[in-house]
JSON list of C-alpha atoms in Angstrom, two decimals:
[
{"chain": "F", "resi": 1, "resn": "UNK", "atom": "CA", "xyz": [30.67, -89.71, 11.99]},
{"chain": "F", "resi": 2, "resn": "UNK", "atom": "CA", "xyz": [29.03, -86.37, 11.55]},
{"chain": "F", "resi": 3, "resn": "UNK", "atom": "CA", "xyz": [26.31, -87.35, 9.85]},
{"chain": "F", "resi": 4, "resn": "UNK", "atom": "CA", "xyz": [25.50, -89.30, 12.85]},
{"chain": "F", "resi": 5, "resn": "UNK", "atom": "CA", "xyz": [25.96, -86.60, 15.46]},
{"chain": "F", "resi": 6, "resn": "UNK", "atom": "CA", "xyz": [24.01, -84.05, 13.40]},
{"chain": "F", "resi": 7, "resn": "UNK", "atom": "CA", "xyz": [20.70, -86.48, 12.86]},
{"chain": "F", "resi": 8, "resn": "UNK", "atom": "CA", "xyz": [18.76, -86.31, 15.86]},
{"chain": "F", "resi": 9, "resn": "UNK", "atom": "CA", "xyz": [18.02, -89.32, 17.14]},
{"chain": "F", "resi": 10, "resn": "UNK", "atom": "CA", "xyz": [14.92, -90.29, 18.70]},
{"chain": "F", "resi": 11, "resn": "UNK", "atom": "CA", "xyz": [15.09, -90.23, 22.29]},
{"chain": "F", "resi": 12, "resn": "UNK", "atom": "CA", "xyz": [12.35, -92.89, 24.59]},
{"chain": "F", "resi": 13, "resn": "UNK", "atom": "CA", "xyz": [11.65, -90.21, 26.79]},
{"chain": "F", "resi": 14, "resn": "UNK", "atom": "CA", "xyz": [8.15, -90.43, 26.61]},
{"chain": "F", "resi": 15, "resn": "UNK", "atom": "CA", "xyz": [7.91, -93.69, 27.29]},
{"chain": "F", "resi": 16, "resn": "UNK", "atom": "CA", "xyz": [9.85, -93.17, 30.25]},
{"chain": "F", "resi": 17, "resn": "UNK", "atom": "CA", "xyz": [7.66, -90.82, 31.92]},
{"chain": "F", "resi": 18, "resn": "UNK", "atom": "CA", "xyz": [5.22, -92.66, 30.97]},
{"chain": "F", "resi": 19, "resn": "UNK", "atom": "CA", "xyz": [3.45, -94.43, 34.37]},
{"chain": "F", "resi": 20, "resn": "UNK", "atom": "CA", "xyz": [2.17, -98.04, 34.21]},
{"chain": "F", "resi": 21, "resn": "UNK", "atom": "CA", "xyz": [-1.87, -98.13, 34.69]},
{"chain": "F", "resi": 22, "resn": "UNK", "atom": "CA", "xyz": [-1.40, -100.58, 37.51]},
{"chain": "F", "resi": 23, "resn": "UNK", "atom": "CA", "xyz": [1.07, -98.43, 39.10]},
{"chain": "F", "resi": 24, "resn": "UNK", "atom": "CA", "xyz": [-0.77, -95.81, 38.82]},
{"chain": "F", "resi": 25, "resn": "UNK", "atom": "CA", "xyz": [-3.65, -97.68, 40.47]},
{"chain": "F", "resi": 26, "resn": "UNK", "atom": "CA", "xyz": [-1.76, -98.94, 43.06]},
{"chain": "F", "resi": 27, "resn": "UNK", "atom": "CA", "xyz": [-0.11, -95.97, 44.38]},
{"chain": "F", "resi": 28, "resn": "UNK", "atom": "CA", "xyz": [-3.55, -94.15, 44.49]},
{"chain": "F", "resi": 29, "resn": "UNK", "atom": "CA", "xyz": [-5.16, -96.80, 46.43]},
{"chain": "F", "resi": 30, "resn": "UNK", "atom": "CA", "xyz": [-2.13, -96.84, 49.00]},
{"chain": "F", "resi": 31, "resn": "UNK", "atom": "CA", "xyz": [-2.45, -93.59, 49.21]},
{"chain": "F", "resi": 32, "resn": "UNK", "atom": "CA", "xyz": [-6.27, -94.01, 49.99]},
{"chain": "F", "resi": 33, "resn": "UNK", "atom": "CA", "xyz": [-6.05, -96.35, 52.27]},
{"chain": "F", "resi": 34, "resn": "UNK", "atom": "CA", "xyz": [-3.32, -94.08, 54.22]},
{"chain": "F", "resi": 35, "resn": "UNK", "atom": "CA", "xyz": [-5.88, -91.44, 54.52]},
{"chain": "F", "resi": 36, "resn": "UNK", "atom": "CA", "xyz": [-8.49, -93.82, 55.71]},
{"chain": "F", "resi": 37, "resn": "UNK", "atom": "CA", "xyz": [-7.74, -93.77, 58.91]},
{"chain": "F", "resi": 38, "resn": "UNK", "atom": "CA", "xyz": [-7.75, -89.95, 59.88]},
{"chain": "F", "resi": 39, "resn": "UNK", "atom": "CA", "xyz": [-10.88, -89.74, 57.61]},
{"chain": "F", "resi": 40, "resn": "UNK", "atom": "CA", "xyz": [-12.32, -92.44, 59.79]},
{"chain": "F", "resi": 41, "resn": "UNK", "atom": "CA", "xyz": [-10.66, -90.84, 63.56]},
{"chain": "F", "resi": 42, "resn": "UNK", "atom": "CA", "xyz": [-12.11, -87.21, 62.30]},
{"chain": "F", "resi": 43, "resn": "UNK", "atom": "CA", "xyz": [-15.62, -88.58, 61.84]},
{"chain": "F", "resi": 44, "resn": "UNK", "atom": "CA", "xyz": [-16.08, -89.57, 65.56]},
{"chain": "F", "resi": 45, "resn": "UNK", "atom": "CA", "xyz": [-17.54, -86.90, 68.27]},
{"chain": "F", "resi": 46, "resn": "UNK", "atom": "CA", "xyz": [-14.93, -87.10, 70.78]},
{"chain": "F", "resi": 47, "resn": "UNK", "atom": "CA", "xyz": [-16.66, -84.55, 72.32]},
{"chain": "F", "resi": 48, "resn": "UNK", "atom": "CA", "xyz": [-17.88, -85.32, 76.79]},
{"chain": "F", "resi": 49, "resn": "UNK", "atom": "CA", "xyz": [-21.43, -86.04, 76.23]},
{"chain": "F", "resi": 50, "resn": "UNK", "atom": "CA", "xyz": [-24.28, -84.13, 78.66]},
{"chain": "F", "resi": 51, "resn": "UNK", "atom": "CA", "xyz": [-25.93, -86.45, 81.21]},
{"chain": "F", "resi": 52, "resn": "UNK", "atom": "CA", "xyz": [-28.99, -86.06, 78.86]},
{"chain": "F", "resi": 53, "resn": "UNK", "atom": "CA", "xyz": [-27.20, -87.38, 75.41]},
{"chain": "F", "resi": 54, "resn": "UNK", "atom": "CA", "xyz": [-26.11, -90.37, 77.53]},
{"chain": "F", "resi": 55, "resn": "UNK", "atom": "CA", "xyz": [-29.86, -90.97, 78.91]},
{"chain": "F", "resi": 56, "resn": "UNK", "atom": "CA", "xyz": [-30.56, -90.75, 75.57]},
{"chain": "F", "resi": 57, "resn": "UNK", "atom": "CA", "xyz": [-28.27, -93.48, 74.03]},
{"chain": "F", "resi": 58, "resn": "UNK", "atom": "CA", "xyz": [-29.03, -95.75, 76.76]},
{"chain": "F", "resi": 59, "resn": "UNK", "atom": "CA", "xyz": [-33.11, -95.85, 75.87]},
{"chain": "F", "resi": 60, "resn": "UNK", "atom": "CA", "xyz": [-31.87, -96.13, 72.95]},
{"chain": "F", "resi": 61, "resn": "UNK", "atom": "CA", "xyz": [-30.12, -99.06, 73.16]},
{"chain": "F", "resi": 62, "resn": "UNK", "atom": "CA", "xyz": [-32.39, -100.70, 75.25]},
{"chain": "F", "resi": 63, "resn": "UNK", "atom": "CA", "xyz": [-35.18, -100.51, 73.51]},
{"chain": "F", "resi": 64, "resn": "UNK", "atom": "CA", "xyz": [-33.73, -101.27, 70.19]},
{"chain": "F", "resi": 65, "resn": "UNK", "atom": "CA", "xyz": [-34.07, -104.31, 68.17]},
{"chain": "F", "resi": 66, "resn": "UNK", "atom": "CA", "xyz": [-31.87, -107.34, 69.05]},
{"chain": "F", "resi": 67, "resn": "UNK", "atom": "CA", "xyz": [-30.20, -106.48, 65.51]},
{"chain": "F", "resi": 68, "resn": "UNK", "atom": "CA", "xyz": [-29.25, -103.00, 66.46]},
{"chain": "F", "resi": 69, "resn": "UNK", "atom": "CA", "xyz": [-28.21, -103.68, 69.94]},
{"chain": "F", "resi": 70, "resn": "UNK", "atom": "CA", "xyz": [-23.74, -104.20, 69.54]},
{"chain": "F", "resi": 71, "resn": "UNK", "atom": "CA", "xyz": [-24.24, -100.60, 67.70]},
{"chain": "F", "resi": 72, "resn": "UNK", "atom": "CA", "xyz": [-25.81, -98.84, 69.97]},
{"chain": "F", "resi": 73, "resn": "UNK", "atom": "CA", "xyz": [-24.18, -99.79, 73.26]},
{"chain": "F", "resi": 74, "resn": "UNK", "atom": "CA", "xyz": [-20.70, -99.27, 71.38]},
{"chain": "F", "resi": 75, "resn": "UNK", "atom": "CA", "xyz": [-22.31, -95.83, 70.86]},
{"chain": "F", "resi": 76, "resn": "UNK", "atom": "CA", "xyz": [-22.75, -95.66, 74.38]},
{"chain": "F", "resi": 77, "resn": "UNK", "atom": "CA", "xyz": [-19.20, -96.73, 75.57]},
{"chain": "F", "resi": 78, "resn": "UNK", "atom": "CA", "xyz": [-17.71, -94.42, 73.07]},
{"chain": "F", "resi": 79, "resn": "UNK", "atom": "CA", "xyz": [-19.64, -91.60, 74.96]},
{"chain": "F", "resi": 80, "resn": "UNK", "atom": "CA", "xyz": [-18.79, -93.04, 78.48]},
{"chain": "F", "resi": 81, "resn": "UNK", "atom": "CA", "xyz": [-15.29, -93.17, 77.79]},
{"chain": "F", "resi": 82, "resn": "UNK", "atom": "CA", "xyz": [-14.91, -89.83, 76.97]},
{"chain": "F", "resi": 83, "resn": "UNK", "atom": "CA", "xyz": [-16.97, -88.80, 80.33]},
{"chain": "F", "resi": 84, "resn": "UNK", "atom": "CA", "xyz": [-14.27, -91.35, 82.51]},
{"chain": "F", "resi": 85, "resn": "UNK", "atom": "CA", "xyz": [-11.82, -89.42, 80.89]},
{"chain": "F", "resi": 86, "resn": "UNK", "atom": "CA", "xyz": [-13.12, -86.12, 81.80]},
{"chain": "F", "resi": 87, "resn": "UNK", "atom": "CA", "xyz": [-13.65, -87.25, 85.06]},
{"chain": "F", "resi": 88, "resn": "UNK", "atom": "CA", "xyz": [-10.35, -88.66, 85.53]},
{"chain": "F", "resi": 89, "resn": "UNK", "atom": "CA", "xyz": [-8.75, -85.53, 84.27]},
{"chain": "F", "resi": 90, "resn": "UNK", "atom": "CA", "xyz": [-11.18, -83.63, 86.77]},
{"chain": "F", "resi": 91, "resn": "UNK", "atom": "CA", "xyz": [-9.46, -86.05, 89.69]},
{"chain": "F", "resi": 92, "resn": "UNK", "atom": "CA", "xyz": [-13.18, -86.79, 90.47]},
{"chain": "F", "resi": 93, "resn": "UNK", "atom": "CA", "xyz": [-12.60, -90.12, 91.15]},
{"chain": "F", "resi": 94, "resn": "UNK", "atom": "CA", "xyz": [-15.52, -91.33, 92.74]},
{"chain": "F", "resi": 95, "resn": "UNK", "atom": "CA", "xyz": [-17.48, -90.28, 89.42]},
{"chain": "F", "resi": 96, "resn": "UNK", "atom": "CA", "xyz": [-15.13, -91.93, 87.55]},
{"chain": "F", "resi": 97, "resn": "UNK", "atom": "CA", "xyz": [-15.13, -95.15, 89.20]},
{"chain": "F", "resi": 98, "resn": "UNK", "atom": "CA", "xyz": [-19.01, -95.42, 88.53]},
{"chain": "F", "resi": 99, "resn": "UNK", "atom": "CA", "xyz": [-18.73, -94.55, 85.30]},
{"chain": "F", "resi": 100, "resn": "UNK", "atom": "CA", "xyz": [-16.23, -96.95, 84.85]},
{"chain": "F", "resi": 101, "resn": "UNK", "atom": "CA", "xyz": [-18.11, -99.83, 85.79]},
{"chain": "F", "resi": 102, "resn": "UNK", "atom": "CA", "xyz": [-20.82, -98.87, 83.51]},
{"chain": "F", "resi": 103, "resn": "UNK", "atom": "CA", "xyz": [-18.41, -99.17, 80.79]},
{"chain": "F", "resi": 104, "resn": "UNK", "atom": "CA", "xyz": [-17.89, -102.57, 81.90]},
{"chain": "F", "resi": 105, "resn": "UNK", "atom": "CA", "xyz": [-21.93, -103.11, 82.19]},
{"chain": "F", "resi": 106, "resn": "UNK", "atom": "CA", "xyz": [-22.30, -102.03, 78.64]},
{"chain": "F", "resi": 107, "resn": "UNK", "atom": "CA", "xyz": [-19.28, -103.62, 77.01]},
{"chain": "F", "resi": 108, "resn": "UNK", "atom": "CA", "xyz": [-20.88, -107.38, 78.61]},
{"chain": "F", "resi": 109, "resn": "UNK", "atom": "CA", "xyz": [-23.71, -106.39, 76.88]},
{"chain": "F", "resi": 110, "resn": "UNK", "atom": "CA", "xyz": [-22.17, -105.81, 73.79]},
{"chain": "F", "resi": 111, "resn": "UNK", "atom": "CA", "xyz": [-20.59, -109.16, 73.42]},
{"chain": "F", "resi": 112, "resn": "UNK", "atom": "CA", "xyz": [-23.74, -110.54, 75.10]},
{"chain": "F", "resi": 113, "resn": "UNK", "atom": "CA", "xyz": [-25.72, -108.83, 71.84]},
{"chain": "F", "resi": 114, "resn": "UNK", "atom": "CA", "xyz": [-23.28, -110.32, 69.52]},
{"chain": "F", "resi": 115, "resn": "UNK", "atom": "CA", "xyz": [-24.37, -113.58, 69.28]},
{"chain": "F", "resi": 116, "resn": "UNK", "atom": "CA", "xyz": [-27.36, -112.31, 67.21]},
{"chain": "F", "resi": 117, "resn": "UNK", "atom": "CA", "xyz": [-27.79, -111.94, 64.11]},
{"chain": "F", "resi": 118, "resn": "UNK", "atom": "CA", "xyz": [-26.58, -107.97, 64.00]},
{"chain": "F", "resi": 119, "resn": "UNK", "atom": "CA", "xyz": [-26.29, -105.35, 61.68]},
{"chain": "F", "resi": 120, "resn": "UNK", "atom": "CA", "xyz": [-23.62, -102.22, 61.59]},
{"chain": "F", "resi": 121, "resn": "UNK", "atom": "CA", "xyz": [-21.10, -105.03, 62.41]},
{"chain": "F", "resi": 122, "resn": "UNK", "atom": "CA", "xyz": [-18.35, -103.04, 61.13]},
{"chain": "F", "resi": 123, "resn": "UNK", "atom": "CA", "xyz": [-19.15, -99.60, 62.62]},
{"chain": "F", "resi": 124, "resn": "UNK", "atom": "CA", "xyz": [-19.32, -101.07, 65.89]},
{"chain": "F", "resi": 125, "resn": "UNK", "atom": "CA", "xyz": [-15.92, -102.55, 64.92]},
{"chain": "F", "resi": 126, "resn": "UNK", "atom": "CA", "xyz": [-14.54, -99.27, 63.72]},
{"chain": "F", "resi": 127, "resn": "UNK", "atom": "CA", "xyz": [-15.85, -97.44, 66.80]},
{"chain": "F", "resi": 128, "resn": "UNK", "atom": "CA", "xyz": [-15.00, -99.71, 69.17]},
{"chain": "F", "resi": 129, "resn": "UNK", "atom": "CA", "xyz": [-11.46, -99.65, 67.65]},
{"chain": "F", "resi": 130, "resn": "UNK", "atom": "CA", "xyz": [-11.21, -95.98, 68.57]},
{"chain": "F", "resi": 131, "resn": "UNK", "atom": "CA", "xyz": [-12.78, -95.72, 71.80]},
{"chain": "F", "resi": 132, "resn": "UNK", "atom": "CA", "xyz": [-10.30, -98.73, 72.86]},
{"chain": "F", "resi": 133, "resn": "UNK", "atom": "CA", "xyz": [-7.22, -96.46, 71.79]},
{"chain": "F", "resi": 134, "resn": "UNK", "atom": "CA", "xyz": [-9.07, -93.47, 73.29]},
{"chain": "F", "resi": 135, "resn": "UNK", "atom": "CA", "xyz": [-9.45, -94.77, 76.38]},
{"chain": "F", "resi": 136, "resn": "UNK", "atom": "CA", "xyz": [-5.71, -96.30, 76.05]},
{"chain": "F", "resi": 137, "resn": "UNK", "atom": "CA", "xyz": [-4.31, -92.16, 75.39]},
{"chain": "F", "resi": 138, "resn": "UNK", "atom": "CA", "xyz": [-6.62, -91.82, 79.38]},
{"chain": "F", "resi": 139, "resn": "UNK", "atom": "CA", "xyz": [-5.16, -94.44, 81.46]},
{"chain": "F", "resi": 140, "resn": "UNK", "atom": "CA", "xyz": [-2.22, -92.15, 82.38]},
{"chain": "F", "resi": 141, "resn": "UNK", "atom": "CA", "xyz": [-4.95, -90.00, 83.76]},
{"chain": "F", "resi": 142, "resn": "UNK", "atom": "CA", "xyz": [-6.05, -92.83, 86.25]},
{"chain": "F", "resi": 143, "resn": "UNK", "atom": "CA", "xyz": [-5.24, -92.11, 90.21]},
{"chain": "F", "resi": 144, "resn": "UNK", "atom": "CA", "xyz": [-2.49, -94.92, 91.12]},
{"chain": "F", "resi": 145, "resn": "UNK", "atom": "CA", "xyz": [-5.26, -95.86, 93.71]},
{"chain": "F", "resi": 146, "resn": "UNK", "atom": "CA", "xyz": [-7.84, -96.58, 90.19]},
{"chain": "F", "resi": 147, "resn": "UNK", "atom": "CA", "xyz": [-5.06, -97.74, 87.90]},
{"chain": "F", "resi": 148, "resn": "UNK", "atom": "CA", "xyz": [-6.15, -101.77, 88.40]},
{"chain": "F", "resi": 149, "resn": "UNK", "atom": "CA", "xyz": [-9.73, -100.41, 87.58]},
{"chain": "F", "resi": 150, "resn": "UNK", "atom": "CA", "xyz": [-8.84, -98.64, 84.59]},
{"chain": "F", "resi": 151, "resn": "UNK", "atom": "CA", "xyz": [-6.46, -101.69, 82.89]},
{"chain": "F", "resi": 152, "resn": "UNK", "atom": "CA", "xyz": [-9.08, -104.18, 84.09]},
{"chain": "F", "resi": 153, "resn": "UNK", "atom": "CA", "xyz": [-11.67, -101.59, 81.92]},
{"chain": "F", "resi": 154, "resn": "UNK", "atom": "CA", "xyz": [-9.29, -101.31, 79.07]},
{"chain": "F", "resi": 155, "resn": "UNK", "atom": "CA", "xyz": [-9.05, -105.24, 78.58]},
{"chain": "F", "resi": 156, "resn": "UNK", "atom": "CA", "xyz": [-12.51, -105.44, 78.82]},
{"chain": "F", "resi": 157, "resn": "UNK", "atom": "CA", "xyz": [-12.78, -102.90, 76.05]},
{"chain": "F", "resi": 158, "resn": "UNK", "atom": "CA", "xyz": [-9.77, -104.88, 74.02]},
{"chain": "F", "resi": 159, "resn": "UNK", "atom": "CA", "xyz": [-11.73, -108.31, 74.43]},
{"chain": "F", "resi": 160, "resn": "UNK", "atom": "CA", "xyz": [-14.73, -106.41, 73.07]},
{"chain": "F", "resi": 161, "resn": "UNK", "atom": "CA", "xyz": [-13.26, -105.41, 70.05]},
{"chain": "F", "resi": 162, "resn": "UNK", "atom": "CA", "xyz": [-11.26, -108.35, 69.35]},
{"chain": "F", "resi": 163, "resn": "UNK", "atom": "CA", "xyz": [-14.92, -110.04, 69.51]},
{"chain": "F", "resi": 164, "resn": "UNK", "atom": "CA", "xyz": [-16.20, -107.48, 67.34]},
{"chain": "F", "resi": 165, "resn": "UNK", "atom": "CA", "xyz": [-13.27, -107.88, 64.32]},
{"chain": "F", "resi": 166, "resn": "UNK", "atom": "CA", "xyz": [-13.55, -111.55, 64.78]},
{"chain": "F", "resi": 167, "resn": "UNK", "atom": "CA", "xyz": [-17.65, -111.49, 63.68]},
{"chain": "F", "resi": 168, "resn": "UNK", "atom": "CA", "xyz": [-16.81, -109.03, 61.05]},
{"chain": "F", "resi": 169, "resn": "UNK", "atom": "CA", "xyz": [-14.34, -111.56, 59.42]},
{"chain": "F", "resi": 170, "resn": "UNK", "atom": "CA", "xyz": [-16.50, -113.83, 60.13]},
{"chain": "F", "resi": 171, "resn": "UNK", "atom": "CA", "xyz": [-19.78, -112.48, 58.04]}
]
């Protein structure tokens, strides 16, 4: 008996600290794809554009090629929503009725540019993601008089970006 208590016996510590590769792998990758996200939120300017950066993105858009179009415009809403919200937030709701149906305009003519053949498919995806929940975190900002406008805007923005995932998964 005290032979056996005085050896030391091996003890499979170190193989018990010891993390699997895969687990490993895994758990970094979760913990990648967790960060994702407010990598992704942190790289858009959710800053009011000037009335000149939206002239801008509009000639931009319109005179780009058929490929380029869904990009651009979803550029374009992503800017407009953050004037409507400013606007809203202002209570200048005359302003923010107009700009609200050229949210609209543009976000037709983003699906209408989707049945080409287009490229950036998943940015426009990704940004059209955010400016949906943007302009979600606004509608509290809407007048009750502007509230139908605003939710009718919101599902248009929502059927955009459903239209958007859809040709992602589908390419």
């Amino acid at each position: 008996m005290t032979a056996s208590l005085l050896r030391p016996t091996r003890c499979s510590t170190s193989r018990s600290q010891r993390i699997p590769l895969s687990l490993l792998a895994a758990s970094l990758t979760l913990i990648a794809c967790s960060l994702t996200p407010c990598a992704r939120a942190a790289a858009f300017d959710d800053s009011v554009p000037t009335p000149e950066i939206l002239a801008q993105l509009e000639q931009r858009a319109t005179h780009a090629s058929p490929r380029e179009q869904a990009y651009l415009y979803t550029e374009l809403v992503h800017a407009m929503t953050e004037k409507a919200a400013r606007e809203l937030s202002d209570g200048d709701d005359n302003a923010a009725q107009a700009t609200l149906k050229q949210i609209n305009h543009y976000a037709h003519l983003i699906q209408t540019s989707l049945e080409r053949n287009t490229s950036k498919l998943k940015n426009a995806e990704m940004l059209m993601q955010h400016t949906t929940y943007r302009f979600a975190q606004f509608v509290h900002l809407a007048p009750p008089d502007d509230k139908p406008q605003v939710q009718a805007t919101l599902q248009e923005l929502t059927q955009v970006n459903d239209a958007l995932l859809s040709q992602v998964f589908q390419h």
